[in-house]
Amino acid sequence: MDAQGRGRAGGIDPADQWVFDPKTGSYELRLDHADGAEPAPGRGPAPSALTDPGSSASSFVPSSKASPSPAPRPGAKPGGRGDVPGQRATGRRGTAVAKPGAKAGGRAAAAKAAAAGRRKPKPKKSTKKKVLLWTGGTLAFVLVGGSLGAYLLYEHFNNNLNKVDVGINNGAVTKGPVNILVIGTDKRDGEGNKGYGDEGSVGHADTTLLFHVSEDRSNATALSIPRDMITDIPECTTKKDGKTKTIPASKGVRFNESLGQEDRDPGCTWRTVEQLTGLKVTHFMMADFNAVKKMSSAVGGVEVCLGKDIDDPKSHLKLSKGRHKIEGEDALAFVRTRHSVGFESDLDRIKLQQQFLSSMIREMKSDDTFTNPKKLYNLGDAATKSLTVDSGIGSVSDLTRLAKDLSRVNLKNITFATVPVIDNPAEGKVHKTVVLDKAKAEPLFAMVRQDVSLTEVKAKEKKEQEQADAKQAALLQGPRSAPAAVRVKVQNGSGRIGAAQEAVSWMQNSKGMPRAANGGNAAGGKKVDKTVLEFAPAQADQARRLADVMGLEASALKQSEGAAAPAEMTLTLGSDFKAAGTPIHVEAPAKAPEDIQRVEADDKNICAK
C-alpha cells in the first residue's frame, strides 16, 4: 500500500472494510465484510471515501485507486458472476446454475469445469492478521507501541499535526540507528492544559527522553534526562513567522531551560542533548498534558502499580496501594506526582513515568488494541492532536513510515534508563539541582552510541550475537601492510568543515601514508554518525594498518563481497571523528553500570514506593 493508503494490502480495499451503521450514524470497520461476506442487515455499502466518525463534518480520503467493478466474462449474463461461459451466479459464492433446458450430463460437465476453473480458496485469516493488513504504525510518542492505519483518515489526522522547522531536515526513515527526542512540555495554555499550577509557564522541557533504536532494530534504549540537571545549552537558531533568531549559549543552567526560556524551540533542546550524549538526534516529538490524558483514555486505560497509598494534593493523585487501570486526569496526575513517592524528587517521578510508558507500550501492543477500530481511531486522533514534530516527519505518512520501521523492536528488548546524576555539590544541605555523574554516564552513553543493548538477552540470541561479533573481529586479525602502501580516499561526513583534509595531512605528514587523498564530502553531502572504512578482500592488509592508525574498532570495517579491488579504499569520517590523532572509537562496556536506574518495558511487576 502507498503512504496515503490508497493502495491495497493482500487484495483488500480499505474502503470495503467500512460500512455505515444507522444506529450510531457513523462508519465502522467490518472485518467479515472485508473477506467477502455480505453487509449485516440494515447497513449500507462501504463508502468510497471515509468519514471522520469523530465529528459532524466529513473529512475525506481520496480513493482514486478504488477498484472498478470487474467486467463480465464472455457468455455470462448481465450482473452474473459465473466462472464458466453460459452460467450465472446465484449470489452465493461458489454456486453456479446451468441454463434452463441443459442436459443432466451437461450440468455435471459444467459443474466439473467450474470447479476446475476456480482457484482453491485461501485459508481464512485470523482477526488479528486481517487487522494487520491495514495497520501502518503508531503515531504516538510511544513509538513502538502498536500499529495504526493512519491512511484511513489521512487528511483528518494530517491536519491535527503541528510542526517546527529546527533547521535540520532528516528523512523519515534511515538505514542507520535512530534517535528520537521526546519532549513533554509543561506549557499551561491551550485547551485541556490549564489549571495545573503555573499557568504562565512558557513551556519548558519538563519530561525529556532520548529514544535510541539500534541500527539492526533488535533493541531500543530510552534515556530519561532529569529536568533539574545543570548543564550547558549551546547557541541555537530558531525560525518563527519567517524570521530567524540566534539565541546565545547559556552555561550552568537547568536542562529544562533548553526549551521555552529566551524563546528557545525544540531545536535548542535537540542540540543540547546532542552535546550532552554525543548521539545525533534524528527527529523530535513534543507533547503537552493532553497527550497523556487522551492517549491513556484512547487505549482504555493503562495499568500501574503502587507499593503504598498515595494522596498528593499538588498533582491531585489519590490512589490506594496495589494495581489500578488509570486514564485521563488520573493518568496525568500519576506521571506528574513526586511528593508522595521515594525522596519526593524529580528522579522518583521519572521512575513513575518509565513505569507508565512501559505499561502504555504493552497496552498498545495488545490484541485488544489491535482489533478494536474505535481504540485505533481514538489513539490516532489523540496522538496527532497532541504532537508537535520536526519537518522531517511533519505528515502522517512520514510518521507512519517511521513508526512502521521502528515497530520491529521486540518489547522485551526495550529498556528505560535514567541518565546518571549526583546532587549538585555547589549547593548546601538543601539540594534542588543535580549534575551529570560522568563516571557512570560516559560508559552508558558509549553503550548507546555503539548499539549495545541494556537488556539481558537470552542464551540463543547472545550466542548468535557473539558469533556475529567474532566474525567482524576477525577482520582485524592478520598481517598489516606498510604505511606507505596504504591507498585511501578520505571523505567528510562528520559535519565539520575541513575534517577530511585535516585527517589526510596528518596521515601523510605524521604517519607515513603519502597515498592518502582528500575525497571531498560523503556521498550526497550527508552527515553520518559513525566512521566507516570500506575495502575489498585484497586490501585487508591495508585496512588493518589504517584501522590501527585511526583507532577504528572492528564494527567500523566494511569488507565488500567481490574479489575485484578498487584503486583505493574509502574512509568516510563520521561525527565520531573529533580530531586527527584522536582514536575514533572507544570500546563500550558489555554491560551498563550496575546501579543505574532502569526499567525493562516488558516487566509487569514494577510497583512504585
XYZ file of C-alpha atoms in Angstrom:
609
model
C 0.000 0.000 0.000
C 1.167 3.562 -0.511
C 1.808 6.035 2.278
C -1.616 7.597 1.946
C -3.337 4.252 1.956
C -4.879 4.364 -1.479
C -3.393 1.003 -2.465
C -4.401 -2.451 -1.382
C -2.894 -4.871 1.106
C -3.451 -8.558 0.471
C -6.208 -7.783 -2.077
C -8.362 -5.901 0.442
C -9.532 -2.387 -0.332
C -9.636 -0.413 2.956
C -12.826 1.323 1.814
C -14.572 -2.060 1.565
C -13.937 -2.656 5.271
C -16.054 0.275 6.460
C -19.865 0.246 6.471
C -22.479 2.719 7.672
C -24.295 1.882 10.901
C -27.655 3.728 11.071
C -27.823 3.175 14.827
C -24.715 5.255 15.511
C -24.771 7.463 12.422
C -21.116 6.700 11.612
C -18.972 4.269 9.665
C -17.314 1.353 11.403
C -14.850 -1.384 10.470
C -16.377 -4.687 9.283
C -13.693 -7.363 9.135
C -16.092 -10.081 7.925
C -17.264 -7.869 5.045
C -13.609 -7.363 4.108
C -13.401 -11.067 3.358
C -16.334 -11.002 1.031
C -19.273 -11.538 3.392
C -22.425 -9.569 2.787
C -23.029 -6.496 4.975
C -25.141 -7.004 8.054
C -28.832 -6.210 7.594
C -29.608 -2.530 7.859
C -26.106 -1.431 6.903
C -25.310 0.418 3.777
C -22.434 -0.180 1.413
C -18.882 0.859 2.273
C -18.114 4.467 1.344
C -15.599 5.270 -1.354
C -14.218 7.982 0.910
C -14.014 7.736 4.664
C -15.943 9.949 7.032
C -14.417 11.130 10.281
C -16.522 9.412 12.949
C -15.345 11.907 15.497
C -17.102 14.959 14.110
C -20.305 16.039 12.413
C -18.361 17.361 9.461
C -16.778 14.995 6.978
C -13.078 14.612 6.302
C -12.454 12.570 3.196
C -9.563 10.485 1.938
C -9.227 10.437 -1.855
C -9.875 6.998 -3.289
C -8.658 7.478 -6.827
C -7.333 3.936 -6.850
C -10.566 2.283 -5.802
C -11.001 -0.967 -7.685
C -13.531 -0.784 -10.556
C -16.225 -3.438 -10.947
C -14.872 -6.404 -12.889
C -16.063 -6.764 -16.479
C -18.388 -9.779 -17.074
C -16.775 -12.836 -18.582
C -17.742 -13.777 -22.153
C -21.038 -15.594 -22.150
C -22.047 -14.525 -18.667
C -25.459 -12.969 -18.141
C -25.595 -9.296 -17.178
C -24.915 -8.996 -13.500
C -23.812 -12.610 -13.260
C -20.617 -13.772 -11.576
C -20.228 -17.257 -13.033
C -16.771 -18.532 -13.918
C -17.961 -20.706 -16.784
C -19.384 -19.233 -20.013
C -23.154 -19.526 -20.130
C -23.564 -19.692 -16.363
C -24.696 -17.174 -13.816
C -24.037 -16.800 -10.107
C -26.837 -17.231 -7.574
C -25.421 -14.515 -5.311
C -23.639 -17.053 -3.112
C -20.006 -17.673 -3.875
C -19.071 -20.971 -5.440
C -22.597 -21.923 -6.675
C -23.194 -21.966 -10.440
C -26.595 -22.617 -12.092
C -26.789 -24.094 -15.602
C -29.001 -22.660 -18.323
C -32.585 -23.901 -18.385
C -33.015 -26.918 -20.685
C -29.455 -28.153 -20.404
C -28.999 -31.904 -20.167
C -28.086 -33.555 -16.916
C -24.732 -34.584 -18.330
C -24.174 -31.029 -19.419
C -24.887 -29.799 -15.916
C -22.375 -32.249 -14.471
C -19.745 -31.272 -17.020
C -20.386 -27.610 -16.358
C -20.064 -28.118 -12.609
C -16.828 -30.061 -13.094
C -15.427 -27.369 -15.368
C -16.448 -24.690 -12.893
C -14.669 -26.480 -10.063
C -11.541 -26.956 -12.165
C -11.561 -23.346 -13.314
C -11.659 -21.890 -9.859
C -8.678 -21.348 -7.669
C -8.563 -23.063 -4.330
C -9.888 -20.575 -1.738
C -7.258 -19.080 0.538
C -7.350 -20.085 4.207
C -9.358 -17.588 6.223
C -7.122 -15.172 8.044
C -7.348 -14.653 11.774
C -8.883 -11.420 13.013
C -5.505 -10.129 14.114
C -3.931 -10.864 10.722
C -6.763 -9.089 8.944
C -6.262 -6.034 11.095
C -2.532 -6.099 10.440
C -3.207 -5.884 6.706
C -4.362 -2.289 7.051
C -2.348 -1.117 10.018
C 0.657 1.054 9.347
C 2.452 2.097 12.527
C 1.730 4.093 15.659
C 1.686 7.890 15.637
C 2.275 8.265 19.346
C 5.469 9.277 21.076
C 5.495 5.721 22.429
C 6.992 4.769 19.095
C 6.985 1.011 19.226
C 3.692 0.681 20.989
C 1.411 -0.664 18.275
C 0.150 -0.070 14.782
C -2.414 2.331 13.363
C -3.931 2.544 9.887
C -3.216 6.245 9.602
C -4.207 6.358 5.969
C -7.847 5.551 6.828
C -8.390 9.118 7.980
C -5.266 10.611 6.443
C -6.329 14.187 5.933
C -8.086 14.443 9.288
C -5.038 13.210 11.185
C -2.646 15.149 8.982
C -4.380 18.423 9.803
C -4.040 17.686 13.516
C -0.222 17.769 13.421
C 1.901 20.777 14.306
C 5.472 21.029 13.070
C 8.532 23.174 13.770
C 11.447 23.817 11.413
C 14.557 23.262 13.544
C 16.978 23.769 10.644
C 17.626 20.029 10.274
C 15.516 18.007 7.838
C 16.298 14.304 8.126
C 14.311 11.769 6.131
C 11.549 9.891 7.935
C 13.387 6.560 7.674
C 17.102 5.899 7.852
C 19.142 2.721 7.458
C 21.292 3.540 10.479
C 20.431 3.913 14.173
C 17.571 6.240 15.051
C 17.431 8.729 17.924
C 14.035 10.271 18.651
C 13.965 13.160 21.117
C 10.664 13.003 23.022
C 9.772 16.166 24.951
C 6.900 16.520 27.393
C 6.318 20.230 27.915
C 4.714 21.848 30.973
C 3.044 24.559 28.903
C -0.204 25.544 30.606
C -2.074 27.433 27.883
C -4.346 25.879 25.278
C -7.402 23.659 25.609
C -7.008 20.944 28.235
C -3.733 22.317 29.618
C -4.975 24.903 32.119
C -5.382 24.509 35.849
C -2.049 22.856 36.592
C -0.141 25.321 38.766
C 1.957 27.939 36.983
C -0.351 28.966 34.154
C 2.231 31.496 32.985
C 4.820 28.847 32.089
C 6.299 29.314 28.622
C 6.599 25.557 28.260
C 9.893 24.088 29.443
C 11.363 20.631 28.761
C 9.599 19.120 31.759
C 9.985 15.472 30.709
C 12.649 14.501 28.175
C 13.607 11.107 26.778
C 16.060 10.222 24.049
C 14.666 7.089 22.409
C 17.539 5.219 20.708
C 16.795 2.333 18.324
C 19.727 0.199 17.178
C 20.742 0.017 13.537
C 19.503 -3.577 13.188
C 16.256 -2.710 15.080
C 16.954 -5.500 17.577
C 16.842 -3.314 20.687
C 15.964 0.141 21.981
C 17.040 2.284 24.918
C 15.092 5.273 26.241
C 17.284 7.651 28.243
C 15.379 9.893 30.661
C 17.149 13.239 31.157
C 16.446 14.912 34.527
C 14.934 18.358 34.057
C 16.847 19.826 37.041
C 20.275 18.723 35.803
C 22.747 21.592 35.499
C 24.286 21.686 32.035
C 25.387 23.991 29.219
C 22.966 24.972 26.459
C 24.706 25.692 23.141
C 23.899 28.591 20.838
C 20.900 27.813 18.656
C 18.926 29.398 15.829
C 15.132 29.473 15.736
C 12.726 30.189 12.885
C 9.305 31.722 13.512
C 6.913 33.607 11.250
C 9.592 33.790 8.568
C 12.104 35.407 10.931
C 15.381 33.835 12.090
C 16.728 34.473 15.586
C 20.034 33.383 17.102
C 19.860 32.682 20.828
C 23.195 32.819 22.656
C 24.559 29.914 24.677
C 23.926 29.581 28.402
C 26.316 27.925 30.832
C 25.469 26.187 34.086
C 21.661 26.293 33.861
C 18.877 23.756 34.342
C 18.377 21.414 31.413
C 14.664 22.273 31.180
C 15.591 25.824 30.150
C 16.698 24.420 26.778
C 13.047 24.870 25.765
C 10.868 27.945 26.231
C 13.365 30.128 28.062
C 14.514 33.052 25.893
C 12.195 31.813 23.120
C 14.117 28.572 22.629
C 12.342 25.985 20.480
C 12.742 22.167 20.377
C 15.759 22.604 18.101
C 17.632 24.103 21.063
C 16.794 21.066 23.216
C 17.852 18.894 20.254
C 21.328 20.488 20.171
C 21.666 20.389 23.962
C 21.002 16.631 24.011
C 23.492 16.029 21.189
C 26.165 17.959 23.098
C 25.380 16.080 26.314
C 25.265 12.498 24.979
C 27.357 12.507 21.796
C 24.368 10.988 19.949
C 22.980 12.595 16.802
C 19.257 13.271 17.111
C 17.217 12.136 14.095
C 13.764 13.571 14.909
C 11.854 15.163 17.765
C 8.307 14.802 19.066
C 6.850 17.196 21.621
C 3.647 16.564 23.542
C 1.626 18.563 26.092
C -0.502 17.483 29.062
C -3.286 16.392 26.719
C -1.113 13.635 25.252
C -1.115 11.642 28.477
C -4.798 12.263 29.210
C -6.174 11.492 25.763
C -3.870 8.635 24.791
C -4.355 6.780 28.064
C -8.117 7.026 27.543
C -7.794 6.006 23.893
C -6.322 2.604 24.806
C -8.901 2.055 27.552
C -6.584 2.823 30.466
C -3.027 1.994 31.486
C -2.241 -0.389 34.347
C 0.081 0.930 37.081
C 1.147 -0.394 40.457
C 1.732 1.387 43.763
C 3.578 -0.048 46.731
C 1.701 2.250 49.129
C -1.294 4.579 49.303
C -0.786 7.961 47.625
C -2.683 11.174 48.323
C -0.826 14.057 46.651
C -2.773 17.355 46.784
C -0.325 19.017 44.380
C -0.789 16.573 41.500
C -4.294 15.562 42.659
C -3.352 11.876 42.629
C -5.271 9.778 45.141
C -4.809 6.022 44.731
C -4.634 3.126 47.146
C -1.851 0.567 47.326
C -1.961 -2.061 44.576
C -2.751 -2.207 40.859
C -5.002 0.246 39.060
C -6.013 0.956 35.475
C -5.898 4.717 35.069
C -6.722 7.156 32.301
C -7.406 10.839 31.684
C -6.809 13.152 34.643
C -5.672 10.268 36.867
C -3.053 9.244 34.320
C -1.720 12.802 34.107
C -1.651 13.051 37.911
C 0.310 9.777 38.070
C 3.116 10.943 35.772
C 3.249 14.375 37.469
C 3.322 13.281 41.131
C 6.543 13.201 43.098
C 5.710 14.366 46.629
C 4.363 11.002 47.767
C 6.997 8.616 46.394
C 10.642 7.954 47.180
C 12.508 11.064 48.242
C 9.964 13.358 46.577
C 12.415 14.283 43.837
C 12.193 14.590 40.072
C 14.225 11.366 39.835
C 11.459 9.496 41.667
C 8.893 10.973 39.308
C 10.966 9.710 36.367
C 10.575 6.159 37.743
C 6.792 6.579 37.698
C 6.919 7.902 34.154
C 9.006 4.953 32.999
C 6.561 2.506 34.614
C 3.662 4.303 32.928
C 5.275 4.364 29.472
C 6.269 0.695 29.708
C 2.685 -0.214 30.552
C 1.402 2.037 27.737
C 3.598 0.192 25.238
C 2.291 -3.166 26.456
C -1.290 -1.949 26.152
C -0.732 -0.623 22.636
C 0.808 -3.930 21.545
C -2.044 -5.971 22.982
C -4.620 -7.783 20.822
C -7.328 -5.730 22.489
C -5.976 -2.573 20.861
C -5.036 -4.204 17.545
C -8.564 -5.478 16.946
C -10.583 -2.523 18.217
C -11.335 0.051 15.475
C -12.639 2.597 17.967
C -9.431 2.422 20.011
C -7.326 2.743 16.861
C -9.205 5.830 15.717
C -9.137 7.468 19.169
C -5.444 6.689 19.542
C -4.541 8.244 16.195
C -6.718 11.285 16.843
C -5.304 11.836 20.346
C -1.709 11.330 19.248
C -1.780 13.678 16.274
C -3.681 16.404 18.135
C -1.125 16.338 20.953
C 2.054 16.176 18.866
C 4.440 18.789 17.527
C 7.164 17.311 15.311
C 10.090 18.338 13.101
C 9.571 18.924 9.383
C 11.195 15.580 8.501
C 8.180 13.763 9.963
C 5.661 16.560 9.512
C 2.965 14.431 7.882
C 1.007 11.346 8.851
C 2.570 9.363 6.006
C 6.076 10.206 7.253
C 5.144 9.356 10.828
C 3.631 6.080 9.686
C 6.765 5.113 7.749
C 8.931 5.915 10.769
C 6.730 4.031 13.210
C 6.491 1.022 10.893
C 10.280 0.889 10.744
C 10.761 1.199 14.499
C 7.931 -1.167 15.456
C 10.210 -4.090 14.565
C 11.833 -3.796 18.000
C 10.681 -6.562 20.332
C 9.073 -5.383 23.571
C 11.441 -7.484 25.679
C 14.424 -5.610 24.241
C 13.259 -2.101 25.198
C 14.891 -0.594 28.272
C 14.239 2.708 30.029
C 17.223 4.164 31.884
C 17.859 7.444 33.680
C 20.968 9.467 32.853
C 23.192 9.067 35.966
C 23.405 12.203 38.121
C 24.542 13.233 41.614
C 23.452 16.048 43.905
C 24.900 19.402 42.894
C 27.987 19.882 45.119
C 27.722 23.670 44.681
C 24.542 23.711 46.788
C 24.274 23.481 50.569
C 22.269 20.964 52.572
C 19.133 21.504 50.514
C 19.698 20.146 47.022
C 17.421 21.489 44.303
C 19.520 20.524 41.285
C 21.781 17.693 40.127
C 24.854 17.389 37.904
C 25.972 14.680 35.499
C 27.747 11.701 37.081
C 30.406 11.424 34.378
C 31.961 8.212 35.743
C 28.692 6.333 35.125
C 27.198 8.424 32.345
C 30.049 8.136 29.851
C 30.066 4.298 29.739
C 26.262 4.376 29.403
C 26.392 6.878 26.532
C 29.132 4.796 24.855
C 26.947 1.687 25.027
C 24.028 3.505 23.412
C 26.236 5.055 20.723
C 27.557 1.605 19.824
C 24.141 -0.117 19.891
C 24.899 -2.272 22.933
C 21.584 -3.371 24.425
C 20.891 -2.712 28.101
C 18.518 -5.678 28.143
C 19.772 -9.080 29.213
C 19.372 -11.255 26.094
C 18.524 -14.960 26.029
C 21.248 -17.556 25.608
C 20.401 -18.258 21.945
C 20.370 -14.571 20.996
C 23.563 -13.996 22.952
C 25.309 -16.831 21.112
C 24.198 -15.519 17.718
C 25.437 -12.034 18.605
C 28.753 -13.400 19.842
C 29.202 -15.296 16.573
C 28.489 -12.150 14.544
C 30.897 -10.133 16.697
C 33.590 -12.781 16.311
C 33.217 -12.742 12.517
C 33.570 -8.974 12.464
C 36.503 -9.001 14.900
C 38.331 -11.456 12.612
C 38.726 -8.641 10.081
C 41.333 -7.103 12.384
C 43.266 -10.370 12.643
C 46.131 -10.807 10.196
C 49.146 -9.030 8.684
C 49.419 -5.262 8.226
C 50.800 -3.582 5.143
C 53.492 -0.920 5.330
C 52.103 2.606 5.896
C 53.443 3.752 2.503
C 51.388 1.067 0.755
C 48.059 2.290 2.155
C 45.898 3.840 -0.558
C 42.813 5.534 0.840
C 40.326 8.214 -0.164
C 39.057 10.172 2.845
C 35.519 11.572 2.669
C 33.995 14.025 5.116
C 30.675 13.046 6.670
C 31.439 14.491 10.083
C 29.577 17.747 9.599
C 32.745 19.663 10.440
C 34.314 21.676 7.617
C 37.886 20.656 6.759
C 37.864 17.357 8.656
C 38.872 15.241 5.633
C 41.860 17.445 4.774
C 42.901 17.533 8.419
C 42.945 13.715 8.534
C 44.768 13.428 5.172
C 47.516 15.900 6.171
C 48.022 14.052 9.449
C 48.277 10.677 7.676
C 50.754 11.993 5.130
C 52.977 14.032 7.454
C 52.819 12.085 10.713
C 52.024 8.501 9.736
C 53.982 7.987 6.512
C 50.943 7.478 4.262
C 51.647 9.575 1.133
C 48.874 7.867 -0.849
C 46.087 9.201 1.363
C 43.882 11.631 -0.612
C 41.018 14.015 0.074
C 37.786 12.617 -1.401
C 35.611 15.624 -0.537
C 32.224 15.297 1.128
C 30.486 11.993 1.795
C 28.038 10.691 -0.812
C 25.128 13.081 -1.147
C 26.801 15.557 1.199
C 25.119 13.810 4.129
C 26.321 13.788 7.705
C 26.894 10.295 9.147
C 27.115 9.180 12.761
C 29.887 6.614 12.571
C 33.163 6.453 10.674
C 33.293 3.564 8.178
C 36.220 2.064 6.230
C 35.187 0.276 3.016
C 37.644 -2.086 1.313
C 37.940 -5.213 -0.820
C 39.310 -8.562 0.457
C 42.590 -7.921 -1.398
C 43.001 -4.687 0.610
C 42.542 -6.292 4.033
C 46.220 -5.773 4.978
C 45.911 -2.046 4.209
C 42.628 -1.835 6.103
C 44.127 -3.333 9.247
C 47.021 -0.854 9.131
C 44.663 2.098 8.702
C 42.383 0.811 11.491
C 45.383 0.798 13.844
C 46.352 4.326 12.863
C 42.845 5.812 13.108
C 41.772 3.879 16.199
C 38.940 2.055 14.431
C 37.215 -0.917 16.036
C 36.069 -3.951 14.063
C 32.496 -2.681 13.640
C 33.808 0.222 11.531
C 35.239 -2.126 8.874
C 33.062 -2.955 5.870
C 34.564 -5.547 3.542
C 32.971 -5.915 0.105
C 31.890 -9.282 -1.276
C 33.509 -9.064 -4.702
C 37.074 -10.120 -5.413
C 37.844 -7.090 -7.608
C 39.504 -4.292 -5.643
C 39.112 -0.577 -6.416
C 42.226 1.547 -6.759
C 41.847 2.800 -3.210
C 39.881 2.194 -0.036
C 37.247 4.689 1.134
C 37.293 6.098 4.666
C 34.155 8.114 5.463
C 34.582 10.218 8.582
C 31.510 10.364 10.822
C 30.552 12.713 13.617
C 32.570 10.461 15.953
C 35.759 11.863 14.360
C 36.933 14.510 16.835
C 40.443 15.333 15.671
C 43.365 13.823 13.787
C 45.378 11.625 16.135
C 42.420 11.021 18.480
C 41.175 7.408 18.360
C 37.768 7.417 16.720
C 36.200 4.548 18.607
C 36.409 3.781 22.292
C 35.191 0.296 23.121
C 31.918 0.384 25.050
C 31.480 -1.858 28.085
C 29.488 -5.036 27.568
C 27.196 -4.205 30.493
C 25.875 -0.953 31.909
C 26.976 0.162 35.396
C 25.169 -1.979 37.967
C 23.460 0.770 39.948
C 21.972 2.933 37.202
C 18.189 3.349 37.422
C 16.438 1.369 34.679
C 13.153 -0.340 33.799
C 12.557 -3.049 31.199
C 9.411 -2.446 29.158
C 8.041 -5.999 29.475
C 8.381 -6.077 33.288
C 4.845 -6.127 34.710
C 5.932 -6.432 38.346
C 7.106 -2.859 38.951
C 5.440 -1.073 41.877
C 6.232 2.499 42.902
C 7.072 3.003 46.582
